Short mmCIF file of C-alpha atoms and ligand atoms in Angstrom, two decimals:
data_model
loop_
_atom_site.label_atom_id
_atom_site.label_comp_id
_atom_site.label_asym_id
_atom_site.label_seq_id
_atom_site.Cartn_x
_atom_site.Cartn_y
_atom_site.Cartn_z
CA UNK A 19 127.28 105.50 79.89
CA UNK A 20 127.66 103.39 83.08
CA UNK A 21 125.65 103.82 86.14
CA UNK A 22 126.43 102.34 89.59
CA UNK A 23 124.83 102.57 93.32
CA UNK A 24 126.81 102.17 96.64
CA UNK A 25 125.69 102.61 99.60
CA UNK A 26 127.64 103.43 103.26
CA UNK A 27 126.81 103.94 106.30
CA UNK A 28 128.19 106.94 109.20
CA UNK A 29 131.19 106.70 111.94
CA UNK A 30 131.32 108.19 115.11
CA UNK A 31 134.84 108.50 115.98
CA UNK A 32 135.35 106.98 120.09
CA UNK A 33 138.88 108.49 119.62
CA UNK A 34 139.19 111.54 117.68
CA UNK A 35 140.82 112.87 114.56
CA UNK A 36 141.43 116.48 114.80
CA UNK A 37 143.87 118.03 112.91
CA UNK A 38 145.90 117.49 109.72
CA UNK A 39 149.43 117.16 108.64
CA UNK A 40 148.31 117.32 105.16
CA UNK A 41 145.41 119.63 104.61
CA UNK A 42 145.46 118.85 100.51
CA UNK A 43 145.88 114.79 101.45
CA UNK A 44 143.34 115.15 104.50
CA UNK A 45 146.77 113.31 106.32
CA UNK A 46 145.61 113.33 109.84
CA UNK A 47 148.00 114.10 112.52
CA UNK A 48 146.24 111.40 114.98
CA UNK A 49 145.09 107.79 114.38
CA UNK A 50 142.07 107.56 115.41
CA UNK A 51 138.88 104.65 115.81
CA UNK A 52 135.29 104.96 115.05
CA UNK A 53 132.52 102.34 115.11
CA UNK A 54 130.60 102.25 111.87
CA UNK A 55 126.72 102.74 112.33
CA UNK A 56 123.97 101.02 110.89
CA UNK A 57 120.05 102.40 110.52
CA UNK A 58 121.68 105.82 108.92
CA UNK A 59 123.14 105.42 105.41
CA UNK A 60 123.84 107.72 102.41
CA UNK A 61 123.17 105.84 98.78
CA UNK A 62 124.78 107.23 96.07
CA UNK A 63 124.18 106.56 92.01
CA UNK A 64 127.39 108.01 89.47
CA UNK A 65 126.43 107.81 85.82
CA UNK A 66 129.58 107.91 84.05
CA UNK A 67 129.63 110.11 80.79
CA UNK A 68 126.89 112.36 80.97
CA UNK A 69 126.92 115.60 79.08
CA UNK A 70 128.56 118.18 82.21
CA UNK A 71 128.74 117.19 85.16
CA UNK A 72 125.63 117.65 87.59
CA UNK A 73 125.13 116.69 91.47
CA UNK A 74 121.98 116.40 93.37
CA UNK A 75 122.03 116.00 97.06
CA UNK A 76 119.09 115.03 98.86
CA UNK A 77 116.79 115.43 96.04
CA UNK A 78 118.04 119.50 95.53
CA UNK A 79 121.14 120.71 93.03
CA UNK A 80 123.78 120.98 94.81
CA UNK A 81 125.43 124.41 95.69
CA UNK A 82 128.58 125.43 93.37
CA UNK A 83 130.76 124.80 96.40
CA UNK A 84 129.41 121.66 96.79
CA UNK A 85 129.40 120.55 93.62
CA UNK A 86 132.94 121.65 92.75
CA UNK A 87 134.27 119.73 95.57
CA UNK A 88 132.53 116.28 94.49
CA UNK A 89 134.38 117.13 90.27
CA UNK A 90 137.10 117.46 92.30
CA UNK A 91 137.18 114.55 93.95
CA UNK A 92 135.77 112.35 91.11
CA UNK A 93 139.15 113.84 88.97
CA UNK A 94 141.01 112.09 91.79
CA UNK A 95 139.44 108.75 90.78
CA UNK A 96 140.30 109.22 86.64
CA UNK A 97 141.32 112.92 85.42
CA UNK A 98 140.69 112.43 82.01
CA UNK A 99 137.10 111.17 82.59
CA UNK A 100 134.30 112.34 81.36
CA UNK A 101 131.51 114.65 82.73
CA UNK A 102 129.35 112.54 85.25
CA UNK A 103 126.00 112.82 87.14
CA UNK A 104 125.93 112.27 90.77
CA UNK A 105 122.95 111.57 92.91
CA UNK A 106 122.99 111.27 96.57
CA UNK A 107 120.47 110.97 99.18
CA UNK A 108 120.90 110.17 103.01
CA UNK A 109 117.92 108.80 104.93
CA UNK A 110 119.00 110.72 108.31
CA UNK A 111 119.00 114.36 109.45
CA UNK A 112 122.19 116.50 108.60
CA UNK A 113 121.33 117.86 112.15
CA UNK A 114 122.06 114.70 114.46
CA UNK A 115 125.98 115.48 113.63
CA UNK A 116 126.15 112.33 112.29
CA UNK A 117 129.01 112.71 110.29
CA UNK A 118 126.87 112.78 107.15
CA UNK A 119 130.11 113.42 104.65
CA UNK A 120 131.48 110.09 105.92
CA UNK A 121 129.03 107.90 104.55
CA UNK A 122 128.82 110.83 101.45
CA UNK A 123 132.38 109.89 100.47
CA UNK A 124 132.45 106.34 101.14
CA UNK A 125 129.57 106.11 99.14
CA UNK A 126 131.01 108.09 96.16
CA UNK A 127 134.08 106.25 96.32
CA UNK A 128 133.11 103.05 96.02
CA UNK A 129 130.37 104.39 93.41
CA UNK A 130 132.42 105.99 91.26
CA UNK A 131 135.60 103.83 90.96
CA UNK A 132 133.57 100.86 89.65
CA UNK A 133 131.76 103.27 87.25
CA UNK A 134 135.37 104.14 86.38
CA UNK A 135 135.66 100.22 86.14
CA UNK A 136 138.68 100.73 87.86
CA UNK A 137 137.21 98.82 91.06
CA UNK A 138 139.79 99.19 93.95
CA UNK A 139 140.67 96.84 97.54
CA UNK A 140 139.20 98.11 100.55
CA UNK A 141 142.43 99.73 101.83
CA UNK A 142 142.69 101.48 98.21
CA UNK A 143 139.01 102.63 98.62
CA UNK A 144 139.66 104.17 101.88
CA UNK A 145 142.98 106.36 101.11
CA UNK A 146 140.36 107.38 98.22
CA UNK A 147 137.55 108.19 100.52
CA UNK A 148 139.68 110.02 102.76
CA UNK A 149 140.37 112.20 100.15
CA UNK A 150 136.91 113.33 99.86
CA UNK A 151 136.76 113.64 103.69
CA UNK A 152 139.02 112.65 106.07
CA UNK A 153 136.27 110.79 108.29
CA UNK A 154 135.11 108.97 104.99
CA UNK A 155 138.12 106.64 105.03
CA UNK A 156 136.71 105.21 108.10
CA UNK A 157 133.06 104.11 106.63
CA UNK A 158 134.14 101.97 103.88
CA UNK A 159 134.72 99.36 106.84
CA UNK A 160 131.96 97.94 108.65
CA UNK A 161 131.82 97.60 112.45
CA UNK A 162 134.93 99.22 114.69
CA UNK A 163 137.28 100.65 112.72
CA UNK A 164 141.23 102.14 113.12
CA UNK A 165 141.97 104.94 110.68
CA UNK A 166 145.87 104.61 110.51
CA UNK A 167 147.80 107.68 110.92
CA UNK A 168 150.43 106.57 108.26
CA UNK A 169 154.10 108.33 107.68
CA UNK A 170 154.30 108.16 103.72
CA UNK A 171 153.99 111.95 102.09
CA UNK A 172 151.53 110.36 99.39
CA UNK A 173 149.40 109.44 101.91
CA UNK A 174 149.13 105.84 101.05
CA UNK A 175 149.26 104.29 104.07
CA UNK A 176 147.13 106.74 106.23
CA UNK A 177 143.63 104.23 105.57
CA UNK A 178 140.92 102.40 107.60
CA UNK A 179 141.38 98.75 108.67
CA UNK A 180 138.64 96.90 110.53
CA UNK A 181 139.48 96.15 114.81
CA UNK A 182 136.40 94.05 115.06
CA UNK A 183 132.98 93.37 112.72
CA UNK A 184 129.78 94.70 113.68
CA UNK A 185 128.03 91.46 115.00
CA UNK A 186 131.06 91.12 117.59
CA UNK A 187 129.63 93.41 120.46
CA UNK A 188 125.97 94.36 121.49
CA UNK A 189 126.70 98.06 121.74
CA UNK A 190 124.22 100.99 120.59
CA UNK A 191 125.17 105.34 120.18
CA UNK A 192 122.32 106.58 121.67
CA UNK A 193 122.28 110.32 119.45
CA UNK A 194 120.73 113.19 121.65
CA UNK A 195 120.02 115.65 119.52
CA UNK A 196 120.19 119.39 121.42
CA UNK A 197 120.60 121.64 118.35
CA UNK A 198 119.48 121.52 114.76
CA UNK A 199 121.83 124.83 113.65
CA UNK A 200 124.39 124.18 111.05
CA UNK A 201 127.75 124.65 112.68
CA UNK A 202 129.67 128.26 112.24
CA UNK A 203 132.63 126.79 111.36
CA UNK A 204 133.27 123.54 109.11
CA UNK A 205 135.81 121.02 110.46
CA UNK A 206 138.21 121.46 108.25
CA UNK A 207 138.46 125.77 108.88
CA UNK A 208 138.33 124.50 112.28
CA UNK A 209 141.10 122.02 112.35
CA UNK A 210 143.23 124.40 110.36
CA UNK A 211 142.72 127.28 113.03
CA UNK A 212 143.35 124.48 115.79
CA UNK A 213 146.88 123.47 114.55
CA UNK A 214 147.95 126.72 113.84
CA UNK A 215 146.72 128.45 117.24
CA UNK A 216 145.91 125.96 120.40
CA UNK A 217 148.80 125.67 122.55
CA UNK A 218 146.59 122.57 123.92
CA UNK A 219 146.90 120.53 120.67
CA UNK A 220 150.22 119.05 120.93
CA UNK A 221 148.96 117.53 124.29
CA UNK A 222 146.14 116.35 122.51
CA UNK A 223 148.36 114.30 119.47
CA UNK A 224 151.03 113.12 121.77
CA UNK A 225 148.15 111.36 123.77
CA UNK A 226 146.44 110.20 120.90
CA UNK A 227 148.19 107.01 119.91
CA UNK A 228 148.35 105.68 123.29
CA UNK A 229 144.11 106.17 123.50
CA UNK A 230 143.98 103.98 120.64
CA UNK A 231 145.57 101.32 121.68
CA UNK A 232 143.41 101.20 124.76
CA UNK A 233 140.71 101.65 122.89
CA UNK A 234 141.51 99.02 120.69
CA UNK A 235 142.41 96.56 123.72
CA UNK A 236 139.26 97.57 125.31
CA UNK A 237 137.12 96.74 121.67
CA UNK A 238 138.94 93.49 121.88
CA UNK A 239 138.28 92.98 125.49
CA UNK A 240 134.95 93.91 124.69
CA UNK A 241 135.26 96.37 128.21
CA UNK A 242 133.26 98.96 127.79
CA UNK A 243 133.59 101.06 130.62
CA UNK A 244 137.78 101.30 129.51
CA UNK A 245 136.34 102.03 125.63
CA UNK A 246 134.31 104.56 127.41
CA UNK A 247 137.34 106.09 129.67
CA UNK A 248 139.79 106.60 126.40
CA UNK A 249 136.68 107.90 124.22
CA UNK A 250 135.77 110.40 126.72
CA UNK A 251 139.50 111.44 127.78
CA UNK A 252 140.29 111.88 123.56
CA UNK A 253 136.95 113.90 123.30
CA UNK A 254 137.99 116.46 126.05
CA UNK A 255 141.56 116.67 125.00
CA UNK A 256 139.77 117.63 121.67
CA UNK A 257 137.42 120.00 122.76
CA UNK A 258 140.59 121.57 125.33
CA UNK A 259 142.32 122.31 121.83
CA UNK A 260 139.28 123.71 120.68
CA UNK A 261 138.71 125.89 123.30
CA UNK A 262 141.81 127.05 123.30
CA UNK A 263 141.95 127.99 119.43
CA UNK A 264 142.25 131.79 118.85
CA UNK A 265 139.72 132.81 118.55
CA UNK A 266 137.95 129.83 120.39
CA UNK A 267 135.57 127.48 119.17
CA UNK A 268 132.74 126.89 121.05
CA UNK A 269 130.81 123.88 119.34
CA UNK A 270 128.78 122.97 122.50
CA UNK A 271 125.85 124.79 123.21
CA UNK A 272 124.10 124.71 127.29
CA UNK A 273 122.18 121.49 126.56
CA UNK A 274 125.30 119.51 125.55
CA UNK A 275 126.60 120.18 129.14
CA UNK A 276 122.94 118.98 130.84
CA UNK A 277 123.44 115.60 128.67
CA UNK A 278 127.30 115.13 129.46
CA UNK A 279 125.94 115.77 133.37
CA UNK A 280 123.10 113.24 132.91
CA UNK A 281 125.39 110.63 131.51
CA UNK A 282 127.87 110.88 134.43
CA UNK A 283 124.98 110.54 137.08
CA UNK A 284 124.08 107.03 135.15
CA UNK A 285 127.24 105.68 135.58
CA UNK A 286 127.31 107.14 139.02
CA UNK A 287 124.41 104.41 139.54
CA UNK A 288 126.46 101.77 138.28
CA UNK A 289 125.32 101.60 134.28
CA UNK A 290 128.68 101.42 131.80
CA UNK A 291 127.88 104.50 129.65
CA UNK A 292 129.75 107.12 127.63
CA UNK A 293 129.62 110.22 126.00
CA UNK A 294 131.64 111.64 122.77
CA UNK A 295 130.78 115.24 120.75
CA UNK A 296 132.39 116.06 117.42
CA UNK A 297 132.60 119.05 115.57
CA UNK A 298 128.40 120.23 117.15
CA UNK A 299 126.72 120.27 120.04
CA UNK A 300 125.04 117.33 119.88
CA UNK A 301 125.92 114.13 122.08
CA UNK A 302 126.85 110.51 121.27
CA UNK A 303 126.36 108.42 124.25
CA UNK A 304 127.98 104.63 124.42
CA UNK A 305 125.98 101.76 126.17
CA UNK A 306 125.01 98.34 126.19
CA UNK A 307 122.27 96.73 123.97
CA UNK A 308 120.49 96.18 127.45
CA UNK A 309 120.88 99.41 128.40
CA UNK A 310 119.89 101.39 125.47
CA UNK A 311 116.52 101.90 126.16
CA UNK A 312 116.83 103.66 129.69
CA UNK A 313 119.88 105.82 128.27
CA UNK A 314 117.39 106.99 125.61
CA UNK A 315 114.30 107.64 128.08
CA UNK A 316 116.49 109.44 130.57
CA UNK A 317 117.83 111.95 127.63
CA UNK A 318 114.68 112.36 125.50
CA UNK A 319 113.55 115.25 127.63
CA UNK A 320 117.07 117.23 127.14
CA UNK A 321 116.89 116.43 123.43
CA UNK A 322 114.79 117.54 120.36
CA UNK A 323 115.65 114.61 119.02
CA UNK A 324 117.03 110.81 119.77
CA UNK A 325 118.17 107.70 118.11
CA UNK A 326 119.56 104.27 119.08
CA UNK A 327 121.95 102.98 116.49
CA UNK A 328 123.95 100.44 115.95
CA UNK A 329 126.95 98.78 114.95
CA UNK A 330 126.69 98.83 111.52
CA UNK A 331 128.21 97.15 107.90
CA UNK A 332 131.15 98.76 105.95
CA UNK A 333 129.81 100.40 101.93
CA UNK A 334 128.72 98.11 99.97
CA UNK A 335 127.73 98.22 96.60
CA UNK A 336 123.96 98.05 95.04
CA UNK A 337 122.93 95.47 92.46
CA UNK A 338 120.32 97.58 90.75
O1 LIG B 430 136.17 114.09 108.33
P1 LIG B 430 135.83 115.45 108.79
O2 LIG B 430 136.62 116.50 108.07
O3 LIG B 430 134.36 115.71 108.74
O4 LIG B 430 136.26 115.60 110.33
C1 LIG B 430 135.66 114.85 111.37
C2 LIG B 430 136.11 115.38 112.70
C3 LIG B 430 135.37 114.85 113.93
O5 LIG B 430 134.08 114.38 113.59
C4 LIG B 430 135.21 116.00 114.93
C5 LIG B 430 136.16 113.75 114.63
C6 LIG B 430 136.23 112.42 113.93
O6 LIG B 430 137.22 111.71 114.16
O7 LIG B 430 135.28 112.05 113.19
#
Protein backbone atom coordinates (compact mmCIF):
# COMPACT_ATOMS: atom_id res chain seq x y z
CA UNK A 1 0.00 0.00 0.00
CA UNK A 2 1.44 3.39 -1.07
CA UNK A 3 -0.04 6.66 -0.25
CA UNK A 4 0.84 10.02 -1.87
CA UNK A 5 -0.51 13.85 -1.62
CA UNK A 6 -0.35 16.48 -4.48
CA UNK A 7 -1.63 19.41 -4.46
CA UNK A 8 -2.72 22.03 -7.59
CA UNK A 9 -4.01 24.94 -7.89
CA UNK A 10 -7.15 26.44 -10.58
CA UNK A 11 -6.79 28.20 -14.23
CA UNK A 12 -8.83 30.70 -15.60
CA UNK A 13 -8.50 30.44 -19.23
CA UNK A 14 -7.78 34.50 -20.79
CA UNK A 15 -8.32 32.68 -24.17
CA UNK A 16 -10.75 30.00 -24.29
CA UNK A 17 -11.01 26.32 -25.01
CA UNK A 18 -14.36 25.41 -26.22
CA UNK A 19 -14.89 22.58 -28.12
CA UNK A 20 -13.26 19.21 -28.90
CA UNK A 21 -11.93 17.32 -31.79
CA UNK A 22 -11.63 14.38 -29.64
CA UNK A 23 -14.37 14.07 -27.11
CA UNK A 24 -12.79 10.47 -25.70
CA UNK A 25 -9.01 12.30 -25.78
CA UNK A 26 -10.55 15.73 -24.46
CA UNK A 27 -8.39 16.94 -27.96
CA UNK A 28 -9.39 20.50 -28.03
CA UNK A 29 -10.13 22.12 -31.25
CA UNK A 30 -8.46 25.59 -29.98
CA UNK A 31 -5.16 26.31 -28.16
CA UNK A 32 -5.84 28.16 -25.64
CA UNK A 33 -3.88 30.19 -22.34
CA UNK A 34 -4.83 30.39 -18.79
CA UNK A 35 -2.98 31.91 -15.82
CA UNK A 36 -2.67 29.47 -12.97
CA UNK A 37 -4.12 30.85 -9.57
CA UNK A 38 -2.81 30.74 -6.27
CA UNK A 39 -4.94 31.12 -2.71
CA UNK A 40 -7.50 28.28 -4.24
CA UNK A 41 -6.07 24.73 -4.40
CA UNK A 42 -7.50 21.17 -4.43
CA UNK A 43 -5.11 18.50 -2.34
CA UNK A 44 -5.51 15.18 -3.18
CA UNK A 45 -4.19 11.77 -1.20
CA UNK A 46 -4.32 8.15 -3.60
CA UNK A 47 -3.60 5.09 -1.49
CA UNK A 48 -2.62 2.56 -3.86
CA UNK A 49 -4.04 -1.04 -3.19
CA UNK A 50 -6.84 -0.71 -1.04
CA UNK A 51 -9.53 -3.32 -0.96
CA UNK A 52 -12.26 -1.57 -3.90
CA UNK A 53 -11.87 1.37 -4.86
CA UNK A 54 -13.52 4.36 -2.82
CA UNK A 55 -13.50 8.33 -3.47
CA UNK A 56 -14.33 11.04 -1.09
CA UNK A 57 -14.69 14.54 -2.28
CA UNK A 58 -14.81 17.27 0.03
CA UNK A 59 -15.13 15.21 3.03
CA UNK A 60 -18.63 13.31 1.40
CA UNK A 61 -18.56 9.82 -0.86
CA UNK A 62 -18.58 10.66 -3.95
CA UNK A 63 -21.65 10.11 -6.30
CA UNK A 64 -21.43 6.83 -8.64
CA UNK A 65 -20.95 9.19 -11.57
CA UNK A 66 -18.35 10.74 -9.95
CA UNK A 67 -16.65 8.12 -8.74
CA UNK A 68 -16.72 6.04 -11.94
CA UNK A 69 -15.16 8.78 -13.79
CA UNK A 70 -12.05 9.17 -11.29
CA UNK A 71 -11.58 4.54 -11.78
CA UNK A 72 -11.69 5.58 -15.03
CA UNK A 73 -9.23 7.85 -15.19
CA UNK A 74 -6.88 6.19 -12.62
CA UNK A 75 -7.09 2.88 -15.30
CA UNK A 76 -5.58 5.44 -17.69
CA UNK A 77 -2.55 5.82 -15.38
CA UNK A 78 -1.96 1.64 -14.91
CA UNK A 79 -5.00 -0.76 -16.04
CA UNK A 80 -3.98 -3.60 -14.27
CA UNK A 81 -3.72 -1.73 -10.91
CA UNK A 82 -5.21 -2.40 -8.08
CA UNK A 83 -8.33 -0.97 -6.28
CA UNK A 84 -7.33 2.52 -4.75
CA UNK A 85 -8.74 5.12 -2.28
CA UNK A 86 -8.98 8.63 -3.31
CA UNK A 87 -9.42 11.62 -1.11
CA UNK A 88 -9.87 15.07 -2.29
CA UNK A 89 -10.69 18.26 -0.74
CA UNK A 90 -10.62 21.89 -2.26
CA UNK A 91 -10.37 24.85 0.11
CA UNK A 92 -12.65 27.16 -2.29
CA UNK A 93 -16.35 27.26 -3.22
CA UNK A 94 -17.48 25.02 -6.25
CA UNK A 95 -19.70 28.18 -6.81
CA UNK A 96 -17.00 30.95 -7.75
CA UNK A 97 -16.68 28.88 -11.26
CA UNK A 98 -13.37 28.43 -10.50
CA UNK A 99 -12.67 25.69 -12.58
CA UNK A 100 -12.58 23.37 -9.58
CA UNK A 101 -11.95 19.99 -11.89
CA UNK A 102 -8.72 21.66 -13.07
CA UNK A 103 -6.92 21.65 -10.00
CA UNK A 104 -9.13 18.07 -9.25
CA UNK A 105 -7.22 16.44 -12.11
CA UNK A 106 -3.96 17.97 -11.85
CA UNK A 107 -3.99 16.98 -8.47
CA UNK A 108 -4.94 13.30 -9.16
CA UNK A 109 -2.52 13.08 -11.79
CA UNK A 110 0.36 13.93 -10.30
CA UNK A 111 -0.99 11.92 -7.10
CA UNK A 112 -1.62 8.94 -8.56
CA UNK A 113 1.22 8.35 -11.10
CA UNK A 114 3.85 8.49 -8.32
CA UNK A 115 1.64 6.14 -6.23
CA UNK A 116 1.81 4.11 -9.45
CA UNK A 117 5.65 4.83 -9.04
CA UNK A 118 5.51 5.45 -12.49
CA UNK A 119 6.34 9.33 -11.87
CA UNK A 120 5.99 11.18 -15.27
CA UNK A 121 7.69 14.87 -16.89
CA UNK A 122 5.54 17.72 -16.69
CA UNK A 123 4.46 17.58 -20.37
CA UNK A 124 3.60 13.70 -19.71
CA UNK A 125 1.58 14.80 -16.59
CA UNK A 126 -0.40 17.22 -18.49
CA UNK A 127 -1.58 15.01 -21.67
CA UNK A 128 -2.55 12.81 -18.45
CA UNK A 129 -4.43 15.49 -16.69
CA UNK A 130 -6.15 16.48 -19.68
CA UNK A 131 -7.54 13.31 -19.82
CA UNK A 132 -9.34 13.70 -16.67
CA UNK A 133 -10.45 17.20 -17.82
CA UNK A 134 -9.47 19.03 -20.55
CA UNK A 135 -8.78 22.34 -18.42
CA UNK A 136 -6.64 20.09 -15.98
CA UNK A 137 -3.75 19.91 -18.45
CA UNK A 138 -3.33 23.51 -17.91
CA UNK A 139 -2.82 23.46 -13.85
CA UNK A 140 0.03 21.18 -13.64
CA UNK A 141 2.04 24.45 -14.74
CA UNK A 142 2.40 27.26 -12.54
CA UNK A 143 1.91 30.90 -13.58
CA UNK A 144 0.62 31.68 -17.46
CA UNK A 145 0.20 28.83 -19.24
CA UNK A 146 -0.41 27.71 -23.29
CA UNK A 147 -2.41 24.51 -23.61
CA UNK A 148 -1.17 23.36 -27.14
CA UNK A 149 -3.74 22.39 -29.56
CA UNK A 150 -1.55 19.50 -30.97
CA UNK A 151 -2.26 17.47 -34.48
CA UNK A 152 -1.25 13.80 -33.36
CA UNK A 153 -4.59 11.39 -33.12
CA UNK A 154 -3.09 10.00 -29.70
CA UNK A 155 -3.21 13.16 -28.39
CA UNK A 156 0.33 13.39 -27.31
CA UNK A 157 1.22 16.55 -28.17
CA UNK A 158 -2.04 18.49 -27.26
CA UNK A 159 -0.31 19.51 -23.39
CA UNK A 160 0.40 22.62 -21.24
CA UNK A 161 3.77 24.45 -21.46
CA UNK A 162 4.52 27.42 -19.22
CA UNK A 163 4.55 31.34 -21.28
CA UNK A 164 5.80 32.98 -18.16
CA UNK A 165 6.15 31.94 -14.11
CA UNK A 166 3.96 33.37 -11.63
CA UNK A 167 6.38 35.93 -9.93
CA UNK A 168 6.86 37.56 -13.55
CA UNK A 169 3.77 40.02 -13.49
CA UNK A 170 1.83 41.73 -10.55
CA UNK A 171 -1.58 40.77 -11.89
CA UNK A 172 -4.70 39.63 -9.65
CA UNK A 173 -8.54 37.84 -11.08
CA UNK A 174 -10.68 39.68 -9.08
CA UNK A 175 -13.79 36.65 -8.90
CA UNK A 176 -17.32 38.36 -8.61
CA UNK A 177 -19.40 35.93 -7.63
CA UNK A 178 -23.31 36.66 -8.98
CA UNK A 179 -24.73 33.12 -8.72
CA UNK A 180 -24.13 30.14 -6.49
CA UNK A 181 -26.53 27.59 -8.82
CA UNK A 182 -24.80 24.65 -10.27
CA UNK A 183 -24.82 25.10 -14.01
CA UNK A 184 -27.73 23.21 -16.21
CA UNK A 185 -25.48 21.96 -18.47
CA UNK A 186 -21.77 20.57 -17.84
CA UNK A 187 -19.07 21.77 -20.26
CA UNK A 188 -18.50 18.94 -21.85
CA UNK A 189 -22.67 18.32 -22.94
CA UNK A 190 -22.19 21.83 -23.73
CA UNK A 191 -19.20 21.78 -25.96
CA UNK A 192 -20.58 18.72 -27.67
CA UNK A 193 -23.99 20.57 -28.50
CA UNK A 194 -21.74 23.68 -29.56
CA UNK A 195 -19.72 21.83 -32.29
CA UNK A 196 -22.43 20.01 -33.56
CA UNK A 197 -25.05 23.04 -33.78
CA UNK A 198 -23.51 26.84 -33.67
CA UNK A 199 -23.01 28.10 -37.02
CA UNK A 200 -20.84 30.81 -34.92
CA UNK A 201 -18.16 28.25 -33.85
CA UNK A 202 -16.05 27.96 -36.80
CA UNK A 203 -15.58 31.82 -36.48
CA UNK A 204 -14.73 31.27 -33.09
CA UNK A 205 -11.65 28.38 -33.86
CA UNK A 206 -10.40 30.08 -36.92
CA UNK A 207 -9.78 33.19 -34.61
CA UNK A 208 -8.48 31.32 -31.90
CA UNK A 209 -4.84 30.76 -32.73
CA UNK A 210 -4.23 34.19 -33.77
CA UNK A 211 -5.71 35.44 -29.96
CA UNK A 212 -3.07 33.41 -28.57
CA UNK A 213 -0.38 34.63 -29.98
CA UNK A 214 -1.39 38.10 -28.95
CA UNK A 215 -2.05 37.01 -25.89
CA UNK A 216 1.08 35.45 -25.52
CA UNK A 217 3.01 38.64 -26.97
CA UNK A 218 1.01 40.72 -24.69
CA UNK A 219 2.06 38.17 -21.39
CA UNK A 220 5.52 38.72 -22.66
CA UNK A 221 5.12 42.37 -23.14
CA UNK A 222 3.64 42.31 -19.91
CA UNK A 223 0.66 44.83 -21.71
CA UNK A 224 -2.18 44.31 -20.11
CA UNK A 225 -4.68 46.28 -21.66
CA UNK A 226 -3.73 44.03 -25.25
CA UNK A 227 -3.96 40.65 -22.76
CA UNK A 228 -7.20 42.19 -21.83
CA UNK A 229 -8.43 43.03 -25.62
CA UNK A 230 -7.69 39.20 -26.93
CA UNK A 231 -9.19 37.70 -23.52
CA UNK A 232 -12.28 39.61 -23.86
CA UNK A 233 -12.64 39.28 -27.85
CA UNK A 234 -12.03 35.04 -27.29
CA UNK A 235 -14.65 35.19 -24.40
CA UNK A 236 -17.42 36.77 -26.65
CA UNK A 237 -16.59 34.75 -29.67
CA UNK A 238 -17.23 31.92 -27.07
CA UNK A 239 -20.24 32.95 -25.60
CA UNK A 240 -21.55 34.03 -29.62
CA UNK A 241 -21.14 30.12 -30.22
CA UNK A 242 -22.93 29.54 -27.22
CA UNK A 243 -25.67 31.54 -27.88
CA UNK A 244 -26.07 30.37 -30.95
CA UNK A 245 -26.14 26.50 -29.97
CA UNK A 246 -29.58 24.89 -30.64
CA UNK A 247 -31.06 25.04 -28.34
CA UNK A 248 -29.00 28.02 -26.83
CA UNK A 249 -27.05 28.17 -23.85
CA UNK A 250 -27.52 30.85 -21.72
CA UNK A 251 -24.74 30.61 -18.91
CA UNK A 252 -24.99 34.33 -17.90
CA UNK A 253 -27.53 35.32 -15.67
CA UNK A 254 -28.68 39.59 -15.35
CA UNK A 255 -25.90 40.30 -12.83
CA UNK A 256 -23.11 39.02 -15.12
CA UNK A 257 -24.18 41.80 -17.59
CA UNK A 258 -24.22 44.71 -14.54
CA UNK A 259 -20.44 43.46 -13.79
CA UNK A 260 -19.27 43.23 -17.57
CA UNK A 261 -20.99 47.05 -17.67
CA UNK A 262 -19.14 48.09 -14.48
CA UNK A 263 -15.85 46.85 -15.76
CA UNK A 264 -16.11 48.79 -19.06
CA UNK A 265 -16.98 52.13 -17.18
CA UNK A 266 -13.46 51.52 -15.17
CA UNK A 267 -11.54 51.40 -18.06
CA UNK A 268 -13.61 54.18 -19.45
CA UNK A 269 -11.78 56.19 -16.50
CA UNK A 270 -8.55 55.14 -17.60
CA UNK A 271 -7.82 51.82 -15.21
CA UNK A 272 -6.38 48.63 -17.52
CA UNK A 273 -9.06 46.06 -16.54
CA UNK A 274 -10.72 42.98 -18.04
CA UNK A 275 -13.37 40.69 -17.86
CA UNK A 276 -13.60 36.77 -18.92
CA UNK A 277 -16.81 34.19 -18.01
CA UNK A 278 -16.54 30.45 -18.56
CA UNK A 279 -18.97 27.89 -18.61
CA UNK A 280 -21.37 30.21 -15.39
CA UNK A 281 -22.38 33.34 -14.76
CA UNK A 282 -19.93 34.43 -12.69
CA UNK A 283 -17.13 37.07 -13.74
CA UNK A 284 -13.31 37.02 -13.79
CA UNK A 285 -12.04 40.46 -13.97
CA UNK A 286 -8.10 41.17 -14.96
CA UNK A 287 -6.18 44.10 -13.22
CA UNK A 288 -3.14 45.28 -11.80
CA UNK A 289 -1.78 44.42 -8.27
CA UNK A 290 -2.37 48.27 -7.66
CA UNK A 291 -5.55 48.19 -8.83
CA UNK A 292 -7.06 45.24 -7.25
CA UNK A 293 -8.46 46.67 -4.41
CA UNK A 294 -10.78 49.38 -6.11
CA UNK A 295 -11.86 46.65 -8.83
CA UNK A 296 -12.99 44.58 -5.82
CA UNK A 297 -14.81 47.54 -3.84
CA UNK A 298 -16.54 48.76 -6.96
CA UNK A 299 -18.03 45.01 -7.65
CA UNK A 300 -18.70 43.81 -4.08
CA UNK A 301 -22.14 45.33 -4.16
CA UNK A 302 -23.13 43.38 -7.59
CA UNK A 303 -21.65 40.21 -6.10
CA UNK A 304 -22.56 37.66 -3.31
CA UNK A 305 -19.30 36.96 -3.24
CA UNK A 306 -15.52 38.28 -4.19
CA UNK A 307 -11.96 37.24 -4.23
CA UNK A 308 -8.57 38.66 -5.31
CA UNK A 309 -6.27 35.95 -6.51
CA UNK A 310 -3.30 35.56 -7.81
CA UNK A 311 -0.83 34.25 -10.03
CA UNK A 312 -0.24 31.14 -8.68
CA UNK A 313 2.45 27.82 -8.67
CA UNK A 314 1.98 24.77 -11.03
CA UNK A 315 0.94 21.01 -8.72
CA UNK A 316 3.27 20.10 -6.72
CA UNK A 317 3.62 17.23 -4.72
CA UNK A 318 3.24 16.88 -0.67
CA UNK A 319 6.00 15.46 1.53
CA UNK A 320 3.74 14.05 4.18
O1 LIG B 1 -11.95 21.53 -18.84
P1 LIG B 1 -13.43 21.69 -18.88
O2 LIG B 1 -14.10 20.53 -19.54
O3 LIG B 1 -14.00 21.99 -17.53
O4 LIG B 1 -13.78 22.96 -19.81
C1 LIG B 1 -13.42 24.28 -19.47
C2 LIG B 1 -14.09 25.25 -20.39
C3 LIG B 1 -14.01 26.72 -20.03
O5 LIG B 1 -13.78 26.90 -18.64
C4 LIG B 1 -15.34 27.38 -20.38
C5 LIG B 1 -12.92 27.44 -20.82
C6 LIG B 1 -11.50 27.13 -20.46
O6 LIG B 1 -10.64 27.26 -21.35
O7 LIG B 1 -11.20 26.81 -19.28
Amino acid sequence: MVRVTARAHPNIALVKYWGKRDPVLNLPAVPSLSVTLDGFQTTTTVTWGVGEDRVWLDGREATPPEARRVSVFLDRVAPERPPCLVESASNFPSSAGLASSSSAFAALALAATRAAGRPMDPFALSVLARQGSGSACRSILGGFVEWRRGERMDGSDSHAVQVAPPGAWDLRVVVAVVSRGAKAVSSSEGMARTVATSPCHAAFVADAPAEVERARAAVLARDLPALCAAMERSTLGMVASMLTTRPSLRYWKPGTLAVVEQVERLRSEGIPVGWTTDAGPNVKVLCEGGHAAEVEAVLAPLALETHVLSPGPGASWVVS
